[in-house]
XYZ file of C-alpha atoms in Angstrom:
571
model
C 2.112 42.154 -86.976
C 2.059 38.740 -85.110
C 1.820 35.968 -86.934
C -0.744 33.260 -85.358
C 0.441 29.917 -84.799
C -1.649 27.167 -86.760
C -0.995 23.388 -86.554
C -1.527 22.221 -90.207
C -3.502 18.870 -90.195
C -2.197 16.160 -92.223
C -3.714 15.815 -95.688
C -5.467 12.534 -96.390
C -4.056 10.351 -98.545
C -5.794 10.778 -102.308
C -7.003 8.155 -104.347
C -4.953 7.706 -107.787
C -7.805 9.977 -109.517
C -9.588 13.257 -108.981
C -12.831 11.648 -107.421
C -11.293 11.076 -104.035
C -13.602 9.930 -101.312
C -15.551 12.627 -99.564
C -14.255 11.416 -96.452
C -10.903 11.987 -97.064
C -11.022 14.951 -98.916
C -11.274 17.521 -96.491
C -8.714 15.815 -94.285
C -8.062 15.603 -90.720
C -10.027 18.374 -89.030
C -8.918 17.285 -85.508
C -10.752 14.969 -82.778
C -14.644 15.420 -82.438
C -15.935 17.919 -79.860
C -19.222 18.509 -77.917
C -22.020 20.074 -79.705
C -22.085 22.846 -76.831
C -18.198 23.446 -76.942
C -18.660 23.541 -80.995
C -21.431 26.044 -80.957
C -19.600 28.137 -78.484
C -16.337 28.436 -80.902
C -18.741 28.942 -84.062
C -20.463 31.899 -82.440
C -17.244 33.306 -81.227
C -16.317 33.036 -84.821
C -19.141 35.357 -86.025
C -17.635 37.927 -84.089
C -14.654 38.119 -86.479
C -14.695 39.853 -89.629
C -12.274 38.053 -91.460
C -12.247 34.704 -93.336
C -9.562 32.717 -91.557
C -11.734 32.924 -88.159
C -14.962 32.412 -89.787
C -13.715 29.432 -91.673
C -12.295 27.976 -88.524
C -15.607 28.447 -86.886
C -17.328 26.684 -89.973
C -14.773 23.795 -89.547
C -14.902 23.046 -85.744
C -18.609 23.292 -85.569
C -18.966 20.492 -88.541
C -16.505 18.298 -87.017
C -18.815 17.970 -83.779
C -20.913 15.917 -86.605
C -24.251 16.908 -84.565
C -27.388 17.102 -86.785
C -28.090 20.589 -85.416
C -24.778 21.888 -86.551
C -25.292 20.096 -90.091
C -28.680 22.188 -90.426
C -27.188 25.446 -89.249
C -24.542 25.166 -91.874
C -26.883 24.155 -94.473
C -28.685 27.560 -93.817
C -25.559 29.310 -93.984
C -24.745 27.983 -97.355
C -27.616 30.161 -98.414
C -27.146 33.177 -96.637
C -22.984 32.820 -96.130
C -22.431 36.419 -94.423
C -23.712 39.925 -94.979
C -21.619 41.569 -96.150
C -19.729 38.886 -97.858
C -16.704 39.492 -100.612
C -16.272 35.679 -101.145
C -19.577 34.131 -101.703
C -18.768 30.939 -103.515
C -15.712 30.548 -101.376
C -17.654 30.341 -98.338
C -20.248 28.027 -100.121
C -17.249 25.585 -101.129
C -15.674 25.660 -97.841
C -19.055 24.734 -96.153
C -19.599 21.904 -98.624
C -16.235 20.518 -98.005
C -16.333 20.364 -94.515
C -19.680 19.093 -94.258
C -18.555 16.459 -97.002
C -16.059 15.189 -94.289
C -17.838 15.680 -91.034
C -21.320 14.207 -92.061
C -20.489 11.173 -94.337
C -23.034 8.592 -92.945
C -26.241 7.169 -93.509
C -28.398 9.014 -91.079
C -27.654 12.291 -92.998
C -28.401 11.380 -96.461
C -32.002 12.749 -96.430
C -30.537 16.076 -95.482
C -27.630 16.065 -98.119
C -30.532 15.258 -100.805
C -32.915 18.352 -99.402
C -29.935 20.511 -99.152
C -28.960 19.648 -103.100
C -32.796 20.208 -103.866
C -32.484 23.906 -102.932
C -28.914 24.378 -104.856
C -29.155 23.844 -108.808
C -26.732 25.939 -110.130
C -23.050 25.011 -111.512
C -21.793 27.086 -108.614
C -23.346 24.061 -106.411
C -21.337 21.400 -108.173
C -18.853 20.867 -105.113
C -21.885 20.390 -103.091
C -23.190 17.806 -105.549
C -20.111 15.863 -105.658
C -20.340 15.167 -102.158
C -23.843 14.855 -101.638
C -24.482 12.522 -104.630
C -21.366 10.443 -103.288
C -23.414 10.240 -99.847
C -26.367 8.931 -101.744
C -24.602 6.552 -103.912
C -22.849 5.155 -100.725
C -26.138 4.672 -98.563
C -28.431 3.050 -100.739
C -29.840 5.768 -103.286
C -27.531 5.041 -106.158
C -30.563 4.229 -108.447
C -31.708 7.997 -107.700
C -28.307 9.463 -108.915
C -28.379 7.388 -111.805
C -31.653 9.096 -112.714
C -30.514 12.428 -112.033
C -27.583 11.950 -114.205
C -29.700 10.680 -117.018
C -32.044 13.784 -116.614
C -31.073 16.227 -119.434
C -32.818 18.949 -117.681
C -30.470 19.184 -114.817
C -27.278 21.449 -115.006
C -24.462 19.745 -116.809
C -22.085 20.572 -114.079
C -24.271 19.094 -111.425
C -24.737 15.865 -113.466
C -20.874 15.684 -113.998
C -20.511 16.157 -110.386
C -22.909 13.418 -109.743
C -20.706 11.063 -111.863
C -17.718 11.983 -110.224
C -19.654 11.233 -106.978
C -20.413 7.643 -108.153
C -16.607 6.986 -108.619
C -15.829 8.312 -105.052
C -18.721 6.201 -103.706
C -17.236 3.071 -105.538
C -20.320 2.176 -107.045
C -20.346 -1.367 -108.110
C -22.171 -0.531 -111.527
C -19.968 2.346 -112.546
C -18.331 0.686 -115.752
C -21.787 -0.689 -117.176
C -23.257 2.812 -116.474
C -20.612 4.565 -118.624
C -20.782 2.178 -121.261
C -24.612 2.788 -121.537
C -24.549 6.573 -120.983
C -21.959 6.945 -123.690
C -23.861 4.710 -125.957
C -26.943 7.018 -125.558
C -26.865 9.943 -127.760
C -30.020 11.479 -125.940
C -27.534 11.904 -123.036
C -25.417 14.545 -124.747
C -25.516 17.919 -126.141
C -22.397 19.079 -128.004
C -19.231 21.031 -127.153
C -18.676 21.918 -123.625
C -22.096 20.380 -122.286
C -20.820 17.252 -123.866
C -17.401 17.321 -122.944
C -17.746 17.708 -119.389
C -19.928 14.576 -119.073
C -17.687 12.536 -121.313
C -14.523 13.467 -119.057
C -16.139 12.697 -115.991
C -16.991 9.286 -117.273
C -13.433 8.925 -118.548
C -12.228 10.031 -114.887
C -14.483 7.496 -112.755
C -12.842 4.570 -114.717
C -9.439 5.060 -113.402
C -9.817 2.593 -110.450
C -10.103 -0.160 -113.374
C -6.489 -0.332 -114.144
C -5.508 -3.802 -115.093
C -9.347 -5.207 -115.122
C -10.649 -6.787 -118.220
C -13.967 -7.986 -117.412
C -16.813 -7.337 -120.116
C -18.413 -4.002 -118.633
C -14.979 -2.546 -118.176
C -13.965 -3.679 -121.970
C -17.373 -2.112 -123.034
C -16.741 1.033 -121.138
C -13.262 1.681 -122.276
C -14.164 0.871 -125.964
C -16.784 3.788 -125.621
C -14.290 6.128 -124.220
C -12.180 5.471 -126.991
C -14.711 6.167 -129.713
C -15.251 9.413 -127.916
C -11.637 10.445 -128.968
C -13.046 10.621 -132.584
C -16.439 12.141 -131.456
C -16.316 15.652 -133.449
C -19.252 16.822 -131.200
C -16.609 17.058 -128.094
C -14.254 19.749 -127.633
C -10.725 19.453 -128.564
C -9.635 19.486 -125.077
C -11.520 16.167 -124.460
C -8.846 14.281 -126.801
C -6.301 14.802 -124.291
C -8.494 14.155 -121.049
C -9.513 10.690 -122.254
C -6.039 9.686 -123.584
C -4.414 10.422 -120.173
C -6.681 8.367 -118.729
C -6.799 5.357 -121.169
C -2.978 5.364 -120.787
C -2.986 5.036 -117.252
C -5.640 2.449 -116.984
C -3.992 0.381 -119.874
C -0.501 1.007 -118.695
C 0.595 2.726 -122.197
C 3.739 4.716 -122.204
C 2.253 6.607 -125.172
C -0.857 8.915 -125.659
C -2.963 8.126 -128.742
C -5.630 10.512 -130.182
C -7.572 8.038 -132.380
C -9.889 5.187 -131.401
C -8.232 2.657 -133.615
C -4.922 2.940 -131.615
C -6.702 2.379 -128.230
C -8.622 -0.602 -129.207
C -6.069 -3.492 -129.486
C -4.773 -2.406 -126.055
C -8.215 -2.520 -124.554
C -8.539 -5.872 -126.068
C -5.328 -6.903 -124.484
C -3.271 -7.099 -127.794
C -0.296 -5.020 -128.798
C -1.026 -1.326 -130.106
C -1.009 -0.932 -133.960
C -0.489 2.905 -134.203
C 0.095 5.365 -136.741
C 1.808 8.707 -136.701
C -1.243 10.324 -136.761
C -2.625 8.635 -133.659
C 0.417 8.824 -131.320
C 2.128 12.379 -132.309
C -0.309 15.069 -131.826
C 0.398 16.063 -128.254
C 3.477 18.283 -126.987
C 5.653 17.361 -123.978
C 6.505 20.734 -122.024
C 9.448 20.034 -119.607
C 10.666 21.733 -116.285
C 13.085 20.394 -113.608
C 13.391 17.149 -115.595
C 9.544 16.500 -115.086
C 7.897 15.795 -118.638
C 4.126 16.825 -119.206
C 1.466 16.587 -121.714
C -0.569 19.354 -123.338
C -0.003 22.441 -125.197
C -1.177 25.052 -122.929
C 1.100 24.982 -119.924
C 1.011 27.110 -116.757
C 4.107 27.350 -114.628
C 3.486 28.481 -110.981
C 6.727 29.679 -109.303
C 7.437 30.210 -105.781
C 9.039 33.757 -104.999
C 8.746 33.787 -101.243
C 11.607 35.014 -99.193
C 12.770 31.670 -98.480
C 13.804 31.045 -102.207
C 17.027 33.166 -101.548
C 18.434 30.364 -99.438
C 21.505 28.917 -100.939
C 21.230 25.580 -102.384
C 22.701 22.704 -100.700
C 25.252 20.267 -102.237
C 22.437 17.579 -102.243
C 19.948 20.004 -104.046
C 22.720 21.024 -106.663
C 23.507 17.673 -107.645
C 19.949 16.558 -107.732
C 19.039 19.526 -109.987
C 21.705 18.824 -112.269
C 20.746 15.109 -112.581
C 17.072 15.984 -113.188
C 17.297 19.104 -115.602
C 17.078 18.239 -119.173
C 17.035 20.402 -122.413
C 13.281 19.110 -123.814
C 14.719 15.446 -123.755
C 12.666 12.500 -122.377
C 14.079 10.751 -119.287
C 14.759 7.840 -121.494
C 17.161 9.959 -123.870
C 18.902 11.373 -120.646
C 19.464 7.845 -119.484
C 20.705 6.894 -123.107
C 23.089 9.659 -122.984
C 24.289 8.701 -119.689
C 25.199 5.144 -120.771
C 26.914 6.593 -123.673
C 29.003 8.709 -121.552
C 28.245 11.501 -124.084
C 29.422 14.646 -122.178
C 27.613 16.914 -124.664
C 24.396 15.668 -123.283
C 24.909 16.291 -119.638
C 22.091 17.466 -118.257
C 24.086 19.602 -115.546
C 25.618 21.825 -118.330
C 22.291 22.967 -119.576
C 21.911 25.404 -116.782
C 24.521 28.575 -116.160
C 25.840 27.173 -113.009
C 28.252 30.112 -112.319
C 25.157 32.195 -111.926
C 23.172 29.724 -109.684
C 23.506 30.527 -105.785
C 20.224 29.948 -104.481
C 16.689 28.467 -105.096
C 15.428 31.280 -106.604
C 18.345 31.149 -109.218
C 17.662 27.673 -109.878
C 14.028 27.882 -110.566
C 14.569 30.939 -112.688
C 17.194 29.324 -114.856
C 15.372 26.279 -115.362
C 12.379 27.968 -116.194
C 13.972 29.851 -118.782
C 15.428 26.790 -120.201
C 11.770 25.118 -120.272
C 10.297 28.318 -122.305
C 13.229 28.272 -124.748
C 12.201 24.592 -125.285
C 8.394 25.037 -125.925
C 7.197 24.582 -129.571
C 5.817 27.499 -131.452
C 2.206 26.191 -131.539
C 2.119 25.836 -127.595
C 0.957 28.494 -125.078
C 2.108 29.261 -121.833
C 1.778 31.579 -118.935
C 3.893 32.329 -115.656
C 2.506 32.985 -112.341
C 4.648 33.960 -109.576
C 3.503 33.994 -106.155
C 4.899 35.092 -102.834
C 2.486 37.193 -100.405
C 1.052 38.193 -103.490
C 0.251 36.482 -106.410
C 0.722 38.118 -110.349
C 1.207 36.828 -113.548
C 4.033 38.206 -115.623
C 3.368 41.318 -117.431
C 4.416 39.486 -120.589
C 2.045 36.592 -120.051
C -1.162 38.067 -118.834
C -2.985 34.860 -119.685
C -1.926 32.196 -121.906
C 0.096 33.517 -124.641
C 1.682 31.830 -127.897
C 5.227 30.283 -127.329
C 6.640 32.498 -130.161
C 10.256 33.683 -129.821
C 9.206 37.109 -129.278
C 6.988 36.131 -126.422
C 9.427 33.692 -124.559
C 12.041 36.408 -125.118
C 9.790 39.082 -123.330
C 9.197 36.807 -120.639
C 12.951 35.712 -120.413
C 13.938 39.326 -120.051
C 11.074 40.120 -117.433
C 12.219 36.848 -115.302
C 15.793 38.232 -115.449
C 14.915 41.399 -114.322
C 13.432 39.943 -110.984
C 15.675 41.163 -108.140
C 15.889 40.491 -104.358
C 15.947 43.102 -102.042
C 18.497 42.097 -99.408
C 16.771 39.145 -97.698
C 13.470 40.021 -99.203
C 12.134 38.626 -102.436
C 8.263 38.803 -102.455
C 7.400 37.712 -98.821
C 5.180 34.778 -98.037
C 4.060 31.608 -99.613
C 0.339 31.860 -101.531
C 0.269 28.439 -103.216
C -3.513 28.595 -103.368
C -3.346 32.141 -105.037
C -1.096 30.652 -107.589
C -3.271 27.887 -108.467
C -6.229 30.315 -108.738
C -4.190 32.503 -110.982
C -3.645 29.478 -113.380
C -7.075 28.401 -113.753
C -8.258 31.785 -114.479
C -5.351 31.937 -117.310
C -7.110 32.312 -120.824
C -5.886 33.123 -124.279
C -4.207 36.356 -123.946
C -6.771 37.287 -121.085
C -7.324 36.264 -117.396
C -10.766 35.359 -116.018
C -12.413 37.702 -113.673
C -14.482 36.172 -110.590
C -14.794 33.022 -108.383
C -16.399 30.746 -110.912
C -13.131 29.795 -113.020
C -13.718 26.172 -112.342
C -16.977 26.296 -114.413
C -16.468 29.359 -116.693
C -16.959 28.039 -120.349
C -13.649 29.923 -121.707
C -11.704 28.247 -119.222
C -12.646 24.735 -120.961
C -11.571 26.087 -124.492
C -8.745 28.324 -123.726
C -7.465 27.544 -120.343
C -4.456 25.470 -119.397
C -4.199 21.580 -119.871
C -1.086 21.174 -117.807
C 0.232 22.749 -114.590
C 3.936 23.128 -113.237
C 4.384 24.176 -109.431
C 7.619 24.419 -107.738
C 7.777 25.604 -104.257
C 10.339 25.444 -101.217
C 7.704 25.792 -98.521
C 4.506 24.979 -96.753
C 1.494 27.753 -97.657
C 1.687 30.691 -95.218
C -0.916 32.707 -96.603
C -3.658 32.810 -99.243
C -5.483 35.969 -101.387
C -8.007 36.082 -98.128
C -5.796 38.573 -95.814
C -8.405 40.478 -93.854
C -8.316 42.582 -90.676
C -9.424 40.930 -87.691
C -11.240 42.455 -84.429
C -9.079 45.215 -82.518
C -6.791 43.492 -80.075
C -3.745 44.127 -77.851
C -0.306 43.327 -79.270
C 3.191 43.105 -77.534
C 4.621 44.766 -80.874
C 6.671 41.539 -81.287
C 6.378 38.924 -84.314
C 8.482 36.383 -86.501
C 8.652 36.351 -89.988
C 7.526 32.880 -91.200
C 9.652 32.976 -94.392
C 13.117 34.210 -93.005
C 12.812 33.591 -89.353
C 13.570 37.090 -88.632
C 12.398 38.656 -85.380
C 10.633 42.073 -85.561
C 9.877 44.362 -82.544
C 7.537 47.202 -82.390
C 5.697 49.144 -79.695
C 2.715 47.437 -77.972
C -0.770 48.791 -78.327
C -4.064 47.960 -79.931
C -4.483 47.051 -83.603
C -6.644 45.383 -85.940
C -4.275 42.179 -86.819
C -4.516 41.304 -90.542
C -5.186 37.714 -90.531
C -4.385 35.389 -93.435
C -7.066 33.316 -94.685
C -7.974 29.620 -94.214
C -6.049 28.287 -97.519
C -2.789 28.281 -95.595
C -4.074 25.297 -93.795
C -2.651 22.146 -95.639
C -5.852 20.228 -96.084
C -8.108 23.336 -96.930
C -6.088 24.111 -99.675
C -5.251 20.859 -101.188
C -8.863 20.142 -101.083
C -9.774 23.606 -102.970
C -7.144 22.884 -105.638
C -8.750 19.525 -106.215
C -11.931 21.146 -106.431
C -10.756 23.787 -109.239
C -9.485 20.848 -111.039
C -12.697 18.749 -110.530
C -13.960 19.454 -114.067
C -11.077 21.334 -115.573
C -8.854 18.125 -115.589
C -5.426 19.865 -116.039
C -2.498 17.644 -115.359
C -0.610 18.891 -112.352
C 3.031 18.396 -111.630
C 4.459 19.452 -108.332
C 8.211 20.146 -107.702
C 9.186 20.726 -103.918
C 12.407 21.768 -102.763
C 13.792 22.725 -99.220
C 11.040 22.945 -96.669
C 8.152 22.278 -98.831
C 4.964 20.685 -97.740
C 5.854 17.317 -99.749
C 3.148 15.278 -98.475
C 0.598 18.077 -99.850
C 2.225 18.452 -103.130
C 2.302 14.665 -103.221
C -1.107 14.361 -102.993
C -2.128 17.324 -105.573
C 0.179 15.649 -108.175
C -1.462 12.143 -107.633
C -5.046 13.731 -108.028
C -3.901 15.677 -111.111
C -2.491 12.607 -112.818
C 1.028 14.486 -112.742
C 4.417 14.064 -111.332
C 5.832 14.738 -107.784
C 9.369 15.439 -107.403
C 11.269 16.101 -104.358
C 14.525 17.976 -104.901
C 17.598 17.093 -102.477
C 15.302 14.537 -100.800
C 14.748 10.880 -100.889
C 13.279 10.534 -104.624
C 12.669 6.873 -104.345
C 8.767 7.761 -104.196
C 9.101 10.577 -106.610
C 8.384 8.747 -109.894
C 4.863 8.200 -111.574
C 3.051 4.858 -111.176
C 3.709 3.524 -114.526
C 7.358 4.610 -114.996
C 6.427 6.404 -118.338
C 7.451 9.927 -117.178
C 3.466 10.789 -116.304
C 1.251 10.481 -113.577
């Protein structure tokens, strides 16, 4: 088939927390065009059966920023297409495109009316943008009232809190302190944790601030770590954010360890306060959490031989379950036993795939038995390892099964697994449950995902996205039979004729798949670490890692910007 040429729009720079501005979340959609031209392209897109063309039509129509287009897209949100195999994906795409194009005061009433008709957890992405618009343009009090109304869906209330943060609402710290102090505002378990964790998230911009409302809000958040009505996961979510705000090199899991830091004093920690979390490692990157998803690129380009720079960079980075500080100390002592380059079987490593596989095997072997893990591999198709169909305990038996399966993956000539489906890799990671996988498009709000899903993610990829899960046949059209493989660059020739060309979906476009990954993580709040090598889209990977409070690493490239903001090995 012929692969269509797509210009990948540059992803907008994310704020250093998940609540990025609606105006930047969907990224550059190109220059505005007239309403008549946009309507023409939009109508043409409706003649295509595939998601890619229809998504581009939605994007173009929104980008004309005309009120008539806005109203048309609002109605399409409620009746996306018929038949439509991806109703939630269409809704999220429409909300995201409109969140960028109609971010101004004159459309606030339309946003409010739109949200009034959409009141389920599935509409949370819409509410994130819409509540932010209201808070930005004079209706913050109504957003606050919506959050306080316990009759509203808890995910919509949490989306509104995130929207306040995105709008940079000036009273956010005072509101968080008051909300957390009001026991009537919360239920228990998931309903409570979703709200509390969003409160923690919107405090991230207050790093280094010590005025009275901020101190009150941070103390209230610290108290939530000890709150038994929260899910256990909330301790980690809150601790990560307090560590970022207070520039702490450690994560503490009791309130009393945070209080001195909040008051500007040295932390007085106990063993119980600082040693409850685990540190998964991959490619020299340290994470935090006990339930880790590894998303590994198996596209054909991973068979490219490693360059000298890449080999040296991997040798310098890869550690065997040691923190970066320990590695540095070992170097200073010139202790050859601790040479990180010796931890991988370099006689067996020739290409990117070999290096990724051996580094992953090393990481799995260093997991603690009380941790859980899953391995998601992606090429054109995305799949879990058979031995990790969901999150499994990191027992020696399960690790050995995964290692054996990884060693059994063999290329066929220049082929491994085809194209680069990054978006699908993240979908599988967020759909991973304890010894199970979630079915459906609602993984971002499914209850089991919060209780059983991954709390940390590692992505390794060597290329820009070239496909997603939404490949569908397009309209019948003429083709000259010539096409070029996007992974290997190989030229292919076939007979000319008419065919229904399979079109890969919209989430191979950088700003769209980045935005959708941030949507998946809006409530789940997994730490996301991204490792790029070769021709990876480093800008997009960095944006995802920053929003996921993780670390971004570029193998074999200038690594001066790889480290986290705090120098503590975490983002």
